[in-house]
């Protein structure tokens, strides 16, 4: 299985690796900083470069047996197995995903006791759906989110066993995306101090180190998607810090 380097360093922009397989599905490496599409977060894009060649990566997806597959355009020249390469992220796109993803966690914290029913992270805009019959105005969400961002809260993580998660089901804040399982342990992403977190929930995605890195955000629209389901749209309103 591919060693997913972003799990220990989400700020790693490139890494040396060896090609394990290369076929019409894409390129499999022994290690990668690329995030494979999951949990509403898009797969990373970028480039893979080797001595005498380079290929553009248009997406990264999961494979249950091989790990991360780096998708290339049809007909692209592929490096053969055993080739030493350097994988290079489209860093600006990834960073925007990280800022957006952390923002969605903050949005969850602004609605304690309310479950998310769907989400989609994007570089330009993102959305989060809530089981919420009468939500506050979008201006309230914008103000609350920017207060939390300005608090410059540290973003950290810790791991618990799957049994510990089963014993604390309230940690799961979404009805649509369940935490990654199968390894015996689950990663918790924490915003704020351990003793009094702003938000704490299972998550396999990538995040910024501090909320101040997000910059200003704005809730641009709220939609009704059913009797109680409300969709909240968010954009990054400020320049990258």
PDB file of C-alpha atoms in Angstrom:
ATOM      1  CA  UNK A   1       0.000   0.000   0.000  1.00  0.00           C
ATOM      2  CA  UNK A   2       1.119   3.558  -0.717  1.00  0.00           C
ATOM      3  CA  UNK A   3       2.656   5.416   2.223  1.00  0.00           C
ATOM      4  CA  UNK A   4       0.442   8.524   2.457  1.00  0.00           C
ATOM      5  CA  UNK A   5       2.883  11.226   3.513  1.00  0.00           C
ATOM      6  CA  UNK A   6       0.245  13.929   4.030  1.00  0.00           C
ATOM      7  CA  UNK A   7      -0.900  12.052   7.151  1.00  0.00           C
ATOM      8  CA  UNK A   8       2.246  13.156   8.958  1.00  0.00           C
ATOM      9  CA  UNK A   9       2.931  16.400   7.060  1.00  0.00           C
ATOM     10  CA  UNK A  10       0.083  18.093   5.176  1.00  0.00           C
ATOM     11  CA  UNK A  11       2.504  20.860   4.123  1.00  0.00           C
ATOM     12  CA  UNK A  12       4.826  18.551   2.180  1.00  0.00           C
ATOM     13  CA  UNK A  13       4.814  19.864  -1.394  1.00  0.00           C
ATOM     14  CA  UNK A  14       6.950  17.252  -3.145  1.00  0.00           C
ATOM     15  CA  UNK A  15       8.605  13.942  -2.416  1.00  0.00           C
ATOM     16  CA  UNK A  16      10.922  11.400  -3.985  1.00  0.00           C
ATOM     17  CA  UNK A  17       9.361   7.987  -4.571  1.00  0.00           C
ATOM     18  CA  UNK A  18       9.549   4.818  -6.647  1.00  0.00           C
ATOM     19  CA  UNK A  19       6.976   3.695  -9.206  1.00  0.00           C
ATOM     20  CA  UNK A  20       5.232   0.502  -8.099  1.00  0.00           C
ATOM     21  CA  UNK A  21       2.871   0.216 -11.078  1.00  0.00           C
ATOM     22  CA  UNK A  22       1.870   2.247 -14.136  1.00  0.00           C
ATOM     23  CA  UNK A  23      -1.021   1.357 -16.433  1.00  0.00           C
ATOM     24  CA  UNK A  24      -4.199   2.779 -17.957  1.00  0.00           C
ATOM     25  CA  UNK A  25      -5.600   3.423 -14.436  1.00  0.00           C
ATOM     26  CA  UNK A  26      -2.667   5.645 -13.530  1.00  0.00           C
ATOM     27  CA  UNK A  27       0.569   5.572 -11.540  1.00  0.00           C
ATOM     28  CA  UNK A  28       1.010   3.896  -8.158  1.00  0.00           C
ATOM     29  CA  UNK A  29       3.944   5.004  -6.013  1.00  0.00           C
ATOM     30  CA  UNK A  30       5.468   3.536  -2.870  1.00  0.00           C
ATOM     31  CA  UNK A  31       4.939   6.924  -1.155  1.00  0.00           C
ATOM     32  CA  UNK A  32       3.174  10.168  -2.036  1.00  0.00           C
ATOM     33  CA  UNK A  33       2.199  13.593  -0.660  1.00  0.00           C
ATOM     34  CA  UNK A  34      -0.909  13.558  -2.913  1.00  0.00           C
ATOM     35  CA  UNK A  35      -4.288  13.257  -1.187  1.00  0.00           C
ATOM     36  CA  UNK A  36      -6.617  10.676  -2.831  1.00  0.00           C
ATOM     37  CA  UNK A  37     -10.205  11.867  -3.239  1.00  0.00           C
ATOM     38  CA  UNK A  38     -12.322  11.023  -0.174  1.00  0.00           C
ATOM     39  CA  UNK A  39     -14.699  12.485   2.393  1.00  0.00           C
ATOM     40  CA  UNK A  40     -15.757  15.382   0.168  1.00  0.00           C
ATOM     41  CA  UNK A  41     -12.162  16.575  -0.363  1.00  0.00           C
ATOM     42  CA  UNK A  42     -10.964  16.415  -4.002  1.00  0.00           C
ATOM     43  CA  UNK A  43      -7.952  14.395  -5.035  1.00  0.00           C
ATOM     44  CA  UNK A  44      -4.742  16.335  -5.503  1.00  0.00           C
ATOM     45  CA  UNK A  45      -3.315  17.319  -8.874  1.00  0.00           C
ATOM     46  CA  UNK A  46       0.218  18.169  -9.906  1.00  0.00           C
ATOM     47  CA  UNK A  47       3.137  16.517 -11.731  1.00  0.00           C
ATOM     48  CA  UNK A  48       5.342  13.457 -11.570  1.00  0.00           C
ATOM     49  CA  UNK A  49       8.860  14.008 -12.912  1.00  0.00           C
ATOM     50  CA  UNK A  50      11.654  11.535 -13.603  1.00  0.00           C
ATOM     51  CA  UNK A  51      14.921  11.516 -15.493  1.00  0.00           C
ATOM     52  CA  UNK A  52      13.869  12.103 -19.091  1.00  0.00           C
ATOM     53  CA  UNK A  53      10.143  12.513 -18.531  1.00  0.00           C
ATOM     54  CA  UNK A  54       7.258  14.265 -16.821  1.00  0.00           C
ATOM     55  CA  UNK A  55       3.522  13.669 -16.656  1.00  0.00           C
ATOM     56  CA  UNK A  56       0.638  15.828 -15.422  1.00  0.00           C
ATOM     57  CA  UNK A  57      -1.517  14.312 -12.652  1.00  0.00           C
ATOM     58  CA  UNK A  58      -5.166  15.233 -13.207  1.00  0.00           C
ATOM     59  CA  UNK A  59      -6.598  13.536 -10.101  1.00  0.00           C
ATOM     60  CA  UNK A  60      -5.675  11.174  -7.277  1.00  0.00           C
ATOM     61  CA  UNK A  61      -8.052   8.396  -6.276  1.00  0.00           C
ATOM     62  CA  UNK A  62      -8.142   5.520  -3.817  1.00  0.00           C
ATOM     63  CA  UNK A  63      -7.692   1.875  -4.646  1.00  0.00           C
ATOM     64  CA  UNK A  64      -8.513  -0.576  -1.839  1.00  0.00           C
ATOM     65  CA  UNK A  65      -5.656  -2.894  -2.824  1.00  0.00           C
ATOM     66  CA  UNK A  66      -2.948  -0.636  -4.240  1.00  0.00           C
ATOM     67  CA  UNK A  67      -3.424   2.591  -2.309  1.00  0.00           C
ATOM     68  CA  UNK A  68      -3.335   5.951  -4.103  1.00  0.00           C
ATOM     69  CA  UNK A  69      -3.582   6.019  -7.896  1.00  0.00           C
ATOM     70  CA  UNK A  70      -2.251   9.135  -9.636  1.00  0.00           C
ATOM     71  CA  UNK A  71      -4.503   9.627 -12.683  1.00  0.00           C
ATOM     72  CA  UNK A  72      -3.011  10.838 -15.971  1.00  0.00           C
ATOM     73  CA  UNK A  73      -4.474  11.828 -19.325  1.00  0.00           C
ATOM     74  CA  UNK A  74      -5.177   9.045 -21.820  1.00  0.00           C
ATOM     75  CA  UNK A  75      -2.130   8.249 -23.913  1.00  0.00           C
ATOM     76  CA  UNK A  76       0.356   9.908 -21.572  1.00  0.00           C
ATOM     77  CA  UNK A  77       3.883   8.514 -21.446  1.00  0.00           C
ATOM     78  CA  UNK A  78       4.266   6.539 -18.195  1.00  0.00           C
ATOM     79  CA  UNK A  79       7.383   5.759 -16.181  1.00  0.00           C
ATOM     80  CA  UNK A  80       7.984   1.988 -15.866  1.00  0.00           C
ATOM     81  CA  UNK A  81       7.864   0.236 -12.473  1.00  0.00           C
ATOM     82  CA  UNK A  82      11.053   0.729 -10.492  1.00  0.00           C
ATOM     83  CA  UNK A  83      11.636   4.263 -11.807  1.00  0.00           C
ATOM     84  CA  UNK A  84      12.708   6.855  -9.261  1.00  0.00           C
ATOM     85  CA  UNK A  85      10.503   9.945  -9.508  1.00  0.00           C
ATOM     86  CA  UNK A  86       9.651  13.199  -7.767  1.00  0.00           C
ATOM     87  CA  UNK A  87       5.969  13.963  -7.192  1.00  0.00           C
ATOM     88  CA  UNK A  88       5.101  17.669  -7.104  1.00  0.00           C
ATOM     89  CA  UNK A  89       1.789  18.967  -5.768  1.00  0.00           C
ATOM     90  CA  UNK A  90      -0.288  21.766  -7.218  1.00  0.00           C
ATOM     91  CA  UNK A  91       0.299  23.428  -3.867  1.00  0.00           C
ATOM     92  CA  UNK A  92      -1.927  26.486  -4.214  1.00  0.00           C
ATOM     93  CA  UNK A  93      -4.931  24.283  -4.998  1.00  0.00           C
ATOM     94  CA  UNK A  94      -4.172  21.938  -2.094  1.00  0.00           C
ATOM     95  CA  UNK A  95      -3.727  24.837   0.332  1.00  0.00           C
ATOM     96  CA  UNK A  96      -7.126  26.222  -0.615  1.00  0.00           C
ATOM     97  CA  UNK A  97      -8.639  22.794   0.044  1.00  0.00           C
ATOM     98  CA  UNK A  98      -6.953  22.759   3.463  1.00  0.00           C
ATOM     99  CA  UNK A  99      -8.287  26.218   4.316  1.00  0.00           C
ATOM    100  CA  UNK A 100     -11.769  25.251   3.152  1.00  0.00           C
ATOM    101  CA  UNK A 101     -11.753  21.922   4.994  1.00  0.00           C
ATOM    102  CA  UNK A 102     -10.806  23.538   8.301  1.00  0.00           C
ATOM    103  CA  UNK A 103     -13.530  26.135   7.731  1.00  0.00           C
ATOM    104  CA  UNK A 104     -16.146  23.393   7.401  1.00  0.00           C
ATOM    105  CA  UNK A 105     -15.028  21.985  10.750  1.00  0.00           C
ATOM    106  CA  UNK A 106     -15.479  25.438  12.266  1.00  0.00           C
ATOM    107  CA  UNK A 107     -18.942  25.594  10.736  1.00  0.00           C
ATOM    108  CA  UNK A 108     -19.771  22.332  12.529  1.00  0.00           C
ATOM    109  CA  UNK A 109     -18.560  23.829  15.799  1.00  0.00           C
ATOM    110  CA  UNK A 110     -20.892  26.801  15.306  1.00  0.00           C
ATOM    111  CA  UNK A 111     -23.847  24.399  15.278  1.00  0.00           C
ATOM    112  CA  UNK A 112     -23.386  22.155  18.350  1.00  0.00           C
ATOM    113  CA  UNK A 113     -25.673  19.153  18.410  1.00  0.00           C
ATOM    114  CA  UNK A 114     -26.619  19.561  14.735  1.00  0.00           C
ATOM    115  CA  UNK A 115     -25.514  16.897  12.256  1.00  0.00           C
ATOM    116  CA  UNK A 116     -24.059  17.567   8.822  1.00  0.00           C
ATOM    117  CA  UNK A 117     -25.833  15.620   6.076  1.00  0.00           C
ATOM    118  CA  UNK A 118     -23.470  16.306   3.175  1.00  0.00           C
ATOM    119  CA  UNK A 119     -20.415  18.289   2.151  1.00  0.00           C
ATOM    120  CA  UNK A 120     -18.234  19.206  -0.789  1.00  0.00           C
ATOM    121  CA  UNK A 121     -14.848  20.919  -0.602  1.00  0.00           C
ATOM    122  CA  UNK A 122     -13.575  22.982  -3.519  1.00  0.00           C
ATOM    123  CA  UNK A 123     -10.747  25.400  -4.212  1.00  0.00           C
ATOM    124  CA  UNK A 124     -13.159  28.208  -5.141  1.00  0.00           C
ATOM    125  CA  UNK A 125     -16.235  27.375  -3.061  1.00  0.00           C
ATOM    126  CA  UNK A 126     -17.441  24.733  -0.633  1.00  0.00           C
ATOM    127  CA  UNK A 127     -20.708  23.674   0.922  1.00  0.00           C
ATOM    128  CA  UNK A 128     -21.988  21.927   4.014  1.00  0.00           C
ATOM    129  CA  UNK A 129     -25.522  20.577   4.461  1.00  0.00           C
ATOM    130  CA  UNK A 130     -27.187  20.456   7.884  1.00  0.00           C
ATOM    131  CA  UNK A 131     -30.235  18.765   9.348  1.00  0.00           C
ATOM    132  CA  UNK A 132     -31.553  22.154  10.418  1.00  0.00           C
ATOM    133  CA  UNK A 133     -35.192  23.323  10.047  1.00  0.00           C
ATOM    134  CA  UNK A 134     -34.674  27.010  10.966  1.00  0.00           C
ATOM    135  CA  UNK A 135     -31.077  28.148  10.470  1.00  0.00           C
ATOM    136  CA  UNK A 136     -29.725  31.590  11.429  1.00  0.00           C
ATOM    137  CA  UNK A 137     -29.184  34.140   8.664  1.00  0.00           C
ATOM    138  CA  UNK A 138     -26.130  33.756   6.438  1.00  0.00           C
ATOM    139  CA  UNK A 139     -24.706  36.969   7.923  1.00  0.00           C
ATOM    140  CA  UNK A 140     -24.664  35.295  11.358  1.00  0.00           C
ATOM    141  CA  UNK A 141     -22.669  32.378   9.986  1.00  0.00           C
ATOM    142  CA  UNK A 142     -20.185  34.708   8.272  1.00  0.00           C
ATOM    143  CA  UNK A 143     -19.617  36.695  11.462  1.00  0.00           C
ATOM    144  CA  UNK A 144     -19.273  33.610  13.663  1.00  0.00           C
ATOM    145  CA  UNK A 145     -16.866  31.862  11.305  1.00  0.00           C
ATOM    146  CA  UNK A 146     -14.593  34.881  11.053  1.00  0.00           C
ATOM    147  CA  UNK A 147     -14.579  35.252  14.835  1.00  0.00           C
ATOM    148  CA  UNK A 148     -13.374  31.673  15.146  1.00  0.00           C
ATOM    149  CA  UNK A 149     -10.785  32.123  12.395  1.00  0.00           C
ATOM    150  CA  UNK A 150      -9.430  35.284  14.036  1.00  0.00           C
ATOM    151  CA  UNK A 151      -9.019  33.341  17.290  1.00  0.00           C
ATOM    152  CA  UNK A 152      -5.894  31.768  15.733  1.00  0.00           C
ATOM    153  CA  UNK A 153      -6.718  28.356  17.175  1.00  0.00           C
ATOM    154  CA  UNK A 154      -4.169  25.587  16.758  1.00  0.00           C
ATOM    155  CA  UNK A 155      -5.238  22.607  14.649  1.00  0.00           C
ATOM    156  CA  UNK A 156      -3.924  19.266  15.879  1.00  0.00           C
ATOM    157  CA  UNK A 157      -4.727  15.591  15.836  1.00  0.00           C
ATOM    158  CA  UNK A 158      -4.648  12.438  17.898  1.00  0.00           C
ATOM    159  CA  UNK A 159      -5.586   8.828  17.292  1.00  0.00           C
ATOM    160  CA  UNK A 160      -8.109   6.654  19.096  1.00  0.00           C
ATOM    161  CA  UNK A 161      -9.108   3.043  18.622  1.00  0.00           C
ATOM    162  CA  UNK A 162     -12.213   2.109  16.668  1.00  0.00           C
ATOM    163  CA  UNK A 163     -13.590   0.705  19.932  1.00  0.00           C
ATOM    164  CA  UNK A 164     -13.120   4.121  21.598  1.00  0.00           C
ATOM    165  CA  UNK A 165     -15.014   5.762  18.745  1.00  0.00           C
ATOM    166  CA  UNK A 166     -17.833   3.231  19.072  1.00  0.00           C
ATOM    167  CA  UNK A 167     -18.022   4.126  22.761  1.00  0.00           C
ATOM    168  CA  UNK A 168     -18.221   7.856  21.907  1.00  0.00           C
ATOM    169  CA  UNK A 169     -20.564   8.100  18.883  1.00  0.00           C
ATOM    170  CA  UNK A 170     -21.140  11.816  19.536  1.00  0.00           C
ATOM    171  CA  UNK A 171     -17.678  12.502  18.080  1.00  0.00           C
ATOM    172  CA  UNK A 172     -19.083  11.824  14.594  1.00  0.00           C
ATOM    173  CA  UNK A 173     -20.682  15.049  13.348  1.00  0.00           C
ATOM    174  CA  UNK A 174     -21.749  13.978   9.874  1.00  0.00           C
ATOM    175  CA  UNK A 175     -24.407  11.563   8.674  1.00  0.00           C
ATOM    176  CA  UNK A 176     -23.087  11.331   5.111  1.00  0.00           C
ATOM    177  CA  UNK A 177     -19.365  10.572   5.551  1.00  0.00           C
ATOM    178  CA  UNK A 178     -18.233   8.005   8.079  1.00  0.00           C
ATOM    179  CA  UNK A 179     -14.683   7.952   9.489  1.00  0.00           C
ATOM    180  CA  UNK A 180     -12.154   5.759   7.647  1.00  0.00           C
ATOM    181  CA  UNK A 181     -12.044   2.343   9.317  1.00  0.00           C
ATOM    182  CA  UNK A 182     -10.263  -0.934   8.903  1.00  0.00           C
ATOM    183  CA  UNK A 183      -6.887  -0.225  10.518  1.00  0.00           C
ATOM    184  CA  UNK A 184      -8.102  -0.474  14.114  1.00  0.00           C
ATOM    185  CA  UNK A 185      -7.647   3.213  14.830  1.00  0.00           C
ATOM    186  CA  UNK A 186      -9.283   6.496  13.851  1.00  0.00           C
ATOM    187  CA  UNK A 187      -7.750   9.965  13.484  1.00  0.00           C
ATOM    188  CA  UNK A 188      -9.378  12.820  15.393  1.00  0.00           C
ATOM    189  CA  UNK A 189      -8.811  16.385  14.167  1.00  0.00           C
ATOM    190  CA  UNK A 190      -8.894  18.949  16.972  1.00  0.00           C
ATOM    191  CA  UNK A 191      -9.281  22.717  16.667  1.00  0.00           C
ATOM    192  CA  UNK A 192      -8.296  24.557  19.837  1.00  0.00           C
ATOM    193  CA  UNK A 193      -6.719  23.247  23.057  1.00  0.00           C
ATOM    194  CA  UNK A 194      -6.983  19.588  24.027  1.00  0.00           C
ATOM    195  CA  UNK A 195      -8.689  20.409  27.314  1.00  0.00           C
ATOM    196  CA  UNK A 196     -11.382  22.578  25.689  1.00  0.00           C
ATOM    197  CA  UNK A 197     -11.479  22.069  21.908  1.00  0.00           C
ATOM    198  CA  UNK A 198     -13.452  24.351  19.622  1.00  0.00           C
ATOM    199  CA  UNK A 199     -14.105  21.277  17.469  1.00  0.00           C
ATOM    200  CA  UNK A 200     -13.132  17.616  17.721  1.00  0.00           C
ATOM    201  CA  UNK A 201     -14.228  15.008  15.197  1.00  0.00           C
ATOM    202  CA  UNK A 202     -12.923  12.087  13.125  1.00  0.00           C
ATOM    203  CA  UNK A 203     -11.406  13.134   9.806  1.00  0.00           C
ATOM    204  CA  UNK A 204      -8.904  11.749   7.308  1.00  0.00           C
ATOM    205  CA  UNK A 205      -8.431  14.977   5.336  1.00  0.00           C
ATOM    206  CA  UNK A 206      -5.807  17.721   5.292  1.00  0.00           C
ATOM    207  CA  UNK A 207      -5.996  20.915   7.340  1.00  0.00           C
ATOM    208  CA  UNK A 208      -4.080  24.107   8.053  1.00  0.00           C
ATOM    209  CA  UNK A 209      -1.974  24.338  11.216  1.00  0.00           C
ATOM    210  CA  UNK A 210      -3.824  27.354  12.661  1.00  0.00           C
ATOM    211  CA  UNK A 211      -7.199  28.898  11.901  1.00  0.00           C
ATOM    212  CA  UNK A 212      -5.606  32.276  11.135  1.00  0.00           C
ATOM    213  CA  UNK A 213      -4.172  30.720   7.952  1.00  0.00           C
ATOM    214  CA  UNK A 214      -7.693  30.441   6.521  1.00  0.00           C
ATOM    215  CA  UNK A 215      -8.175  34.176   6.025  1.00  0.00           C
ATOM    216  CA  UNK A 216     -11.575  35.811   5.828  1.00  0.00           C
ATOM    217  CA  UNK A 217     -14.511  33.699   4.604  1.00  0.00           C
ATOM    218  CA  UNK A 218     -18.061  34.530   3.576  1.00  0.00           C
ATOM    219  CA  UNK A 219     -21.272  32.549   3.543  1.00  0.00           C
ATOM    220  CA  UNK A 220     -22.687  33.531   0.156  1.00  0.00           C
ATOM    221  CA  UNK A 221     -25.925  31.557  -0.011  1.00  0.00           C
ATOM    222  CA  UNK A 222     -28.230  29.277   1.942  1.00  0.00           C
ATOM    223  CA  UNK A 223     -30.583  26.847   0.214  1.00  0.00           C
ATOM    224  CA  UNK A 224     -33.388  24.587   1.304  1.00  0.00           C
ATOM    225  CA  UNK A 225     -32.801  20.993   0.181  1.00  0.00           C
ATOM    226  CA  UNK A 226     -35.798  19.412   1.873  1.00  0.00           C
ATOM    227  CA  UNK A 227     -38.038  19.902   4.858  1.00  0.00           C
ATOM    228  CA  UNK A 228     -35.097  20.250   7.251  1.00  0.00           C
ATOM    229  CA  UNK A 229     -31.967  20.021   5.106  1.00  0.00           C
ATOM    230  CA  UNK A 230     -30.190  23.356   4.621  1.00  0.00           C
ATOM    231  CA  UNK A 231     -27.185  23.881   2.325  1.00  0.00           C
ATOM    232  CA  UNK A 232     -24.653  26.537   3.318  1.00  0.00           C
ATOM    233  CA  UNK A 233     -22.246  27.831   0.630  1.00  0.00           C
ATOM    234  CA  UNK A 234     -18.862  29.292   1.611  1.00  0.00           C
ATOM    235  CA  UNK A 235     -16.082  31.098  -0.258  1.00  0.00           C
ATOM    236  CA  UNK A 236     -12.636  32.294   0.758  1.00  0.00           C
ATOM    237  CA  UNK A 237     -13.185  36.042   0.752  1.00  0.00           C
ATOM    238  CA  UNK A 238      -9.621  37.102   1.594  1.00  0.00           C
ATOM    239  CA  UNK A 239      -6.316  36.619  -0.181  1.00  0.00           C
ATOM    240  CA  UNK A 240      -4.110  33.691   0.853  1.00  0.00           C
ATOM    241  CA  UNK A 241      -2.362  34.791   4.072  1.00  0.00           C
TER     242      UNK A 241
END
